Every structure is written in structure tokens, then in C-alpha cells.
XYZ file of C-alpha atoms in Angstrom:
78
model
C -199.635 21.743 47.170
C -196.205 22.651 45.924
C -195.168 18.907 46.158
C -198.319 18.233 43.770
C -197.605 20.829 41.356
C -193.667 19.644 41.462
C -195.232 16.038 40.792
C -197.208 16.611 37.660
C -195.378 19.741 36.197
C -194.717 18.865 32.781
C -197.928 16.018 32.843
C -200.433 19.047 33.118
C -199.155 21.919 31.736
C -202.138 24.386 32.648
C -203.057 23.326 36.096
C -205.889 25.501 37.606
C -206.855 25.472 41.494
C -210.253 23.468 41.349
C -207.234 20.902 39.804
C -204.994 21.012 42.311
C -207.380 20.488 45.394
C -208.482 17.514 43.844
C -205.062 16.351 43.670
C -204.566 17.844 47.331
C -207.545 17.286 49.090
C -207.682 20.338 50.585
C -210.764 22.883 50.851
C -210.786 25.572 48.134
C -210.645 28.361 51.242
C -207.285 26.281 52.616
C -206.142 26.110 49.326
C -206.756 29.976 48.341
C -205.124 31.008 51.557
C -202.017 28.852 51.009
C -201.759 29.842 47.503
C -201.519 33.508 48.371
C -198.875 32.962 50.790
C -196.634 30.714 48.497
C -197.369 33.093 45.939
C -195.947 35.736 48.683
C -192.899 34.076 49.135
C -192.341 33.831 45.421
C -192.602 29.440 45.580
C -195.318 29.713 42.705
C -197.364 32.485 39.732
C -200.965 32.324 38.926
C -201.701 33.026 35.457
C -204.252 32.201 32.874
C -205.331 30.656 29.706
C -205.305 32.824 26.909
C -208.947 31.331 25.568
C -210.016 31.866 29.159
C -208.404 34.511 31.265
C -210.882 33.962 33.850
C -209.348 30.675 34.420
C -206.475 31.111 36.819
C -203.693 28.467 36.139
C -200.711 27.580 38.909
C -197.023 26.605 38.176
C -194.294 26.417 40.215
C -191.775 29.292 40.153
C -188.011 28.664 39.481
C -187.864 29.079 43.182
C -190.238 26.820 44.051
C -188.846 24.251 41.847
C -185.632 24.416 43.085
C -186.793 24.008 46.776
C -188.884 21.000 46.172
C -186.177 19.511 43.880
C -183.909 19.992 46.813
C -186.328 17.970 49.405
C -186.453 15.458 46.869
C -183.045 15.007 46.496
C -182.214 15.180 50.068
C -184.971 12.048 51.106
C -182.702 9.830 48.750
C -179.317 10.248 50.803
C -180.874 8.078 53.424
């Protein structure tokens, strides 16, 4: 999931969880319980539209970004 929302940040810019388990392929419930535990560990927010608030949207944190920027980086060395 966070390698997903590092992938299209800046394509989507309001991606909401129905989004990203299509993207995933992962169950909503697998999805919702990984979300609150990456949301825990401060790798991603949830927030919302403001014509919507009901709609919960996903980004990456500064955290998160920096992590999965640093994976990135380290698969090109080899």
C-alpha cells in the first residue's frame, strides 16, 4: 500500500481507500487494518474532500515518503 500511494502521489492527488485496493488488490478489511497501523506509526494521514467529508482520502506522510524514497533508492545501488 505505501509503495502504491508513493507510486501515484502527485498522479492522483485525492486517493481514497476503495482506490487504493484496486491498485493493491487487497480486501477492504486487510486494507483497513493495515491502514490503521501505518497510520499508527505515522507512514501515512487520512483526510477528506472538502465537497465530501465522508470520503476519506490517503497520502503518504513526510515520513512515509521518506522511507519509501529510501527503499527506492537503495534497489538502484545494485
Amino acid at each position: 500500500m505505501l509503495a502504491a500511494l508513493f507510486a501515484i502521489e502527485g498522479r492522483e492527488p485525492q486517493v481514497n481507500i476503495t482506490r487504493l485496493t484496486q491498485l493493491t488488490m487487497i480486501t477492504m478489511s486487510t486494507a483497513l487494518r493495515w491502514l490503521t497501523v501505518l497510520e499508527r506509526k505515522g507512514l501515512i494521514e487520512r483526510g477528506s474532500i472538502e465537497s465530501d467529508e465522508r470520503l476519506v482520502t490517503l497520502s503518504l506522510t513526510s515520513e512515509g515518503r521518506e522511507a519509501m524514497a529510501n527503499i527506492f533508492s537503495g534497489l538502484d545501488s545494485d
